Amino acid sequence: STTDSIVTEKADFGVAFDGDFDRCFFFDHSGDFIPSEYMVGLLAEVFLNKEKGATIIHDPRVVWNTLDVVRKCGGKPVASKTGHAFVKAAMRKRDAVYGGEISAHHYFRDFAYCDSGIIPWLLVWECLSTSNLSLKDMIIERKSYFPSSGELNFTVPNATLCIERVQNHFASKAVLIDDLDGLSMFFEAWRFNLRKSNTEPLVRLNVETKGDNILLNERTEELKNLIKQA
């Protein structure tokens, strides 16, 4: 496996591609998988260091780390509906230098706004070559600032009713409700996105908090129970 090979070879990091090489998944030198929302933030920072004030497109499933990184680097974060057609259109409209999804799709203005698995690998390699930090060091602080659940999938009899039930349950407590892509509900210290699969009878859940793993686990379990009752 990738993890075993990284440890055996004492590699600085590991990369796994999907079948058509348009997605790129990263592992640190310990063999630990790095969730792609943190890689989106890292790549956004790489581009903002090269192009001050640039626009970065991101999907709405997991957002807080990306928003924090982009704003601190002086960039303009813009959310787009999930999917390559939507991300590419948003990038062209905004002249965005980079776009990233938590599915490990990364899009580049200088690559005709298309996604590539090879370019992120080379950029991370370059980044590590010019830094004294390991990939683990680059990401660990970001993970502690904005921990996330990872995408959880649930088979439900009626996805629309399931999402309505969840929205009604939390509606009175939400600071912001966004329907750009499925249901996103923001609260003071946590948020979630719940959306229907485009191709299967599934709903997909992502939960994140502001630095609170206990709250993350509590809210994720609460949402799991709600979804399973739907």
PDB file of C-alpha atoms in Angstrom, residues 82-229:
ATOM      1  CA  THR A  82     -19.458  21.137  -6.568  1.00  0.00           C
ATOM      2  CA  GLY A  83     -18.455  19.637  -9.923  1.00  0.00           C
ATOM      3  CA  HIS A  84     -15.942  20.411 -12.645  1.00  0.00           C
ATOM      4  CA  ALA A  85     -18.416  22.227 -14.912  1.00  0.00           C
ATOM      5  CA  PHE A  86     -19.379  24.619 -12.112  1.00  0.00           C
ATOM      6  CA  VAL A  87     -15.849  25.186 -10.812  1.00  0.00           C
ATOM      7  CA  LYS A  88     -14.446  25.876 -14.285  1.00  0.00           C
ATOM      8  CA  ALA A  89     -17.266  28.317 -15.054  1.00  0.00           C
ATOM      9  CA  ALA A  90     -16.729  30.134 -11.749  1.00  0.00           C
ATOM     10  CA  MET A  91     -12.986  30.345 -12.380  1.00  0.00           C
ATOM     11  CA  ARG A  92     -13.476  31.807 -15.846  1.00  0.00           C
ATOM     12  CA  LYS A  93     -16.042  34.304 -14.597  1.00  0.00           C
ATOM     13  CA  ARG A  94     -13.786  35.497 -11.762  1.00  0.00           C
ATOM     14  CA  ASP A  95     -10.427  35.022 -13.509  1.00  0.00           C
ATOM     15  CA  ALA A  96      -9.431  32.799 -10.579  1.00  0.00           C
ATOM     16  CA  VAL A  97      -5.874  31.496 -10.484  1.00  0.00           C
ATOM     17  CA  TYR A  98      -6.768  28.231  -8.728  1.00  0.00           C
ATOM     18  CA  GLY A  99      -9.788  26.178  -7.712  1.00  0.00           C
ATOM     19  CA  GLY A 100      -9.954  23.200  -5.369  1.00  0.00           C
ATOM     20  CA  GLU A 101     -12.518  20.636  -4.255  1.00  0.00           C
ATOM     21  CA  ILE A 102     -12.344  18.299  -1.261  1.00  0.00           C
ATOM     22  CA  SER A 103     -12.706  15.415  -3.716  1.00  0.00           C
ATOM     23  CA  ALA A 104      -9.025  16.133  -4.592  1.00  0.00           C
ATOM     24  CA  HIS A 105      -9.819  17.825  -7.895  1.00  0.00           C
ATOM     25  CA  HIS A 106      -7.523  20.820  -8.402  1.00  0.00           C
ATOM     26  CA  TYR A 107      -8.049  23.330 -11.233  1.00  0.00           C
ATOM     27  CA  PHE A 108      -5.580  25.834 -12.679  1.00  0.00           C
ATOM     28  CA  ARG A 109      -6.048  28.984 -14.738  1.00  0.00           C
ATOM     29  CA  ASP A 110      -2.771  28.337 -16.570  1.00  0.00           C
ATOM     30  CA  PHE A 111      -3.987  24.841 -17.459  1.00  0.00           C
ATOM     31  CA  ALA A 112      -7.019  26.162 -19.355  1.00  0.00           C
ATOM     32  CA  TYR A 113      -9.012  26.103 -16.072  1.00  0.00           C
ATOM     33  CA  CYS A 114      -8.887  22.295 -16.175  1.00  0.00           C
ATOM     34  CA  ASP A 115      -8.173  19.881 -13.342  1.00  0.00           C
ATOM     35  CA  SER A 116      -4.962  17.906 -13.097  1.00  0.00           C
ATOM     36  CA  GLY A 117      -3.491  15.371 -10.705  1.00  0.00           C
ATOM     37  CA  ILE A 118       0.069  15.941 -11.892  1.00  0.00           C
ATOM     38  CA  ILE A 119       0.284  19.697 -11.277  1.00  0.00           C
ATOM     39  CA  PRO A 120      -0.597  19.541  -7.532  1.00  0.00           C
ATOM     40  CA  TRP A 121       2.025  16.823  -7.005  1.00  0.00           C
ATOM     41  CA  LEU A 122       4.709  18.966  -8.655  1.00  0.00           C
ATOM     42  CA  LEU A 123       3.652  22.083  -6.741  1.00  0.00           C
ATOM     43  CA  VAL A 124       3.811  20.276  -3.402  1.00  0.00           C
ATOM     44  CA  TRP A 125       7.178  18.798  -4.346  1.00  0.00           C
ATOM     45  CA  GLU A 126       8.441  22.308  -5.168  1.00  0.00           C
ATOM     46  CA  CYS A 127       6.981  23.646  -1.922  1.00  0.00           C
ATOM     47  CA  LEU A 128       8.743  21.017   0.185  1.00  0.00           C
ATOM     48  CA  SER A 129      12.005  21.501  -1.704  1.00  0.00           C
ATOM     49  CA  THR A 130      12.118  25.200  -0.810  1.00  0.00           C
ATOM     50  CA  SER A 131      10.957  24.815   2.793  1.00  0.00           C
ATOM     51  CA  ASN A 132      12.437  23.390   5.966  1.00  0.00           C
ATOM     52  CA  LEU A 133       9.021  21.999   6.884  1.00  0.00           C
ATOM     53  CA  SER A 134       7.621  18.545   6.220  1.00  0.00           C
ATOM     54  CA  LEU A 135       4.192  18.151   4.670  1.00  0.00           C
ATOM     55  CA  LYS A 136       2.963  17.007   8.087  1.00  0.00           C
ATOM     56  CA  ASP A 137       4.313  20.223   9.660  1.00  0.00           C
ATOM     57  CA  MET A 138       2.578  22.335   7.017  1.00  0.00           C
ATOM     58  CA  ILE A 139      -0.809  20.764   7.673  1.00  0.00           C
ATOM     59  CA  ILE A 140      -0.917  19.814  11.357  1.00  0.00           C
ATOM     60  CA  GLU A 141      -1.704  23.311  12.631  1.00  0.00           C
ATOM     61  CA  ARG A 142      -4.454  23.780  10.051  1.00  0.00           C
ATOM     62  CA  LYS A 143      -6.083  20.486  11.096  1.00  0.00           C
ATOM     63  CA  SER A 144      -6.113  21.612  14.730  1.00  0.00           C
ATOM     64  CA  TYR A 145      -7.633  25.001  13.818  1.00  0.00           C
ATOM     65  CA  PHE A 146     -10.432  23.520  11.713  1.00  0.00           C
ATOM     66  CA  PRO A 147     -10.975  19.789  12.327  1.00  0.00           C
ATOM     67  CA  SER A 148     -13.450  18.056  10.028  1.00  0.00           C
ATOM     68  CA  SER A 149     -15.361  14.781   9.935  1.00  0.00           C
ATOM     69  CA  GLY A 150     -14.414  13.649   6.455  1.00  0.00           C
ATOM     70  CA  GLU A 151     -17.221  12.941   4.000  1.00  0.00           C
ATOM     71  CA  LEU A 152     -19.786  10.486   5.376  1.00  0.00           C
ATOM     72  CA  ASN A 153     -22.275   8.771   3.034  1.00  0.00           C
ATOM     73  CA  PHE A 154     -25.737   7.512   3.989  1.00  0.00           C
ATOM     74  CA  THR A 155     -28.271   5.553   1.947  1.00  0.00           C
ATOM     75  CA  VAL A 156     -31.725   7.056   2.593  1.00  0.00           C
ATOM     76  CA  PRO A 157     -35.175   6.339   1.132  1.00  0.00           C
ATOM     77  CA  ASN A 158     -35.872   9.996   0.314  1.00  0.00           C
ATOM     78  CA  ALA A 159     -32.918  12.377   0.205  1.00  0.00           C
ATOM     79  CA  THR A 160     -35.041  15.531  -0.126  1.00  0.00           C
ATOM     80  CA  LEU A 161     -37.128  14.724   2.954  1.00  0.00           C
ATOM     81  CA  CYS A 162     -33.999  13.770   4.869  1.00  0.00           C
ATOM     82  CA  ILE A 163     -32.390  17.152   4.191  1.00  0.00           C
ATOM     83  CA  GLU A 164     -35.627  18.983   5.101  1.00  0.00           C
ATOM     84  CA  ARG A 165     -35.792  17.100   8.403  1.00  0.00           C
ATOM     85  CA  VAL A 166     -32.221  18.048   9.279  1.00  0.00           C
ATOM     86  CA  GLN A 167     -32.789  21.688   8.336  1.00  0.00           C
ATOM     87  CA  ASN A 168     -35.917  21.910  10.479  1.00  0.00           C
ATOM     88  CA  HIS A 169     -34.093  20.386  13.436  1.00  0.00           C
ATOM     89  CA  PHE A 170     -31.334  23.014  13.427  1.00  0.00           C
ATOM     90  CA  ALA A 171     -33.112  26.011  11.858  1.00  0.00           C
ATOM     91  CA  SER A 172     -33.726  27.964  15.081  1.00  0.00           C
ATOM     92  CA  LYS A 173     -30.047  27.767  16.100  1.00  0.00           C
ATOM     93  CA  ALA A 174     -28.364  28.542  12.773  1.00  0.00           C
ATOM     94  CA  VAL A 175     -26.467  31.782  12.208  1.00  0.00           C
ATOM     95  CA  LEU A 176     -26.570  31.302   8.428  1.00  0.00           C
ATOM     96  CA  ILE A 177     -28.275  28.870   6.044  1.00  0.00           C
ATOM     97  CA  ASP A 178     -26.882  28.489   2.524  1.00  0.00           C
ATOM     98  CA  ASP A 179     -28.351  26.407  -0.321  1.00  0.00           C
ATOM     99  CA  LEU A 180     -25.645  26.925  -2.951  1.00  0.00           C
ATOM    100  CA  ASP A 181     -25.010  23.171  -3.022  1.00  0.00           C
ATOM    101  CA  GLY A 182     -27.290  21.080  -0.857  1.00  0.00           C
ATOM    102  CA  LEU A 183     -27.787  22.418   2.665  1.00  0.00           C
ATOM    103  CA  SER A 184     -25.043  24.310   4.492  1.00  0.00           C
ATOM    104  CA  MET A 185     -25.818  25.489   8.026  1.00  0.00           C
ATOM    105  CA  PHE A 186     -23.439  27.698   9.974  1.00  0.00           C
ATOM    106  CA  PHE A 187     -23.340  28.071  13.748  1.00  0.00           C
ATOM    107  CA  GLU A 188     -21.023  30.013  16.017  1.00  0.00           C
ATOM    108  CA  ALA A 189     -18.406  27.277  16.408  1.00  0.00           C
ATOM    109  CA  TRP A 190     -19.390  24.622  13.846  1.00  0.00           C
ATOM    110  CA  ARG A 191     -21.047  24.067  10.482  1.00  0.00           C
ATOM    111  CA  PHE A 192     -22.125  21.245   8.198  1.00  0.00           C
ATOM    112  CA  ASN A 193     -22.988  20.584   4.580  1.00  0.00           C
ATOM    113  CA  LEU A 194     -25.513  17.910   3.606  1.00  0.00           C
ATOM    114  CA  ARG A 195     -26.134  17.250  -0.061  1.00  0.00           C
ATOM    115  CA  LYS A 196     -27.710  14.685  -2.340  1.00  0.00           C
ATOM    116  CA  SER A 197     -25.541  12.505  -4.523  1.00  0.00           C
ATOM    117  CA  ASN A 198     -26.002  13.280  -8.211  1.00  0.00           C
ATOM    118  CA  THR A 199     -25.832   9.606  -9.173  1.00  0.00           C
ATOM    119  CA  GLU A 200     -26.856   7.447  -6.186  1.00  0.00           C
ATOM    120  CA  PRO A 201     -29.641   7.320  -3.516  1.00  0.00           C
ATOM    121  CA  LEU A 202     -27.243   8.829  -0.990  1.00  0.00           C
ATOM    122  CA  VAL A 203     -26.789  11.928   1.085  1.00  0.00           C
ATOM    123  CA  ARG A 204     -23.250  13.102   1.803  1.00  0.00           C
ATOM    124  CA  LEU A 205     -22.351  14.827   5.069  1.00  0.00           C
ATOM    125  CA  ASN A 206     -19.381  16.984   6.050  1.00  0.00           C
ATOM    126  CA  VAL A 207     -19.026  18.571   9.488  1.00  0.00           C
ATOM    127  CA  GLU A 208     -16.342  20.988  10.710  1.00  0.00           C
ATOM    128  CA  THR A 209     -15.632  23.067  13.808  1.00  0.00           C
ATOM    129  CA  LYS A 210     -13.430  25.898  14.939  1.00  0.00           C
ATOM    130  CA  GLY A 211     -10.746  23.994  16.799  1.00  0.00           C
ATOM    131  CA  ASP A 212     -13.043  21.735  18.825  1.00  0.00           C
ATOM    132  CA  ASN A 213     -12.741  17.974  18.292  1.00  0.00           C
ATOM    133  CA  ILE A 214     -15.195  17.143  21.064  1.00  0.00           C
ATOM    134  CA  LEU A 215     -17.862  19.365  19.505  1.00  0.00           C
ATOM    135  CA  LEU A 216     -17.044  17.828  16.102  1.00  0.00           C
ATOM    136  CA  ASN A 217     -17.713  14.322  17.404  1.00  0.00           C
ATOM    137  CA  GLU A 218     -20.887  15.366  19.243  1.00  0.00           C
ATOM    138  CA  ARG A 219     -22.444  17.139  16.273  1.00  0.00           C
ATOM    139  CA  THR A 220     -21.408  14.442  13.818  1.00  0.00           C
ATOM    140  CA  GLU A 221     -23.109  11.781  15.968  1.00  0.00           C
ATOM    141  CA  GLU A 222     -26.212  13.967  16.325  1.00  0.00           C
ATOM    142  CA  LEU A 223     -26.415  14.378  12.546  1.00  0.00           C
ATOM    143  CA  LYS A 224     -25.809  10.679  11.926  1.00  0.00           C
ATOM    144  CA  ASN A 225     -28.737   9.794  14.187  1.00  0.00           C
ATOM    145  CA  LEU A 226     -31.011  12.362  12.522  1.00  0.00           C
ATOM    146  CA  ILE A 227     -30.154  11.116   9.043  1.00  0.00           C
ATOM    147  CA  LYS A 228     -30.687   7.466   9.970  1.00  0.00           C
ATOM    148  CA  GLN A 229     -34.143   8.305  11.356  1.00  0.00           C
TER     149      GLN A 229
END
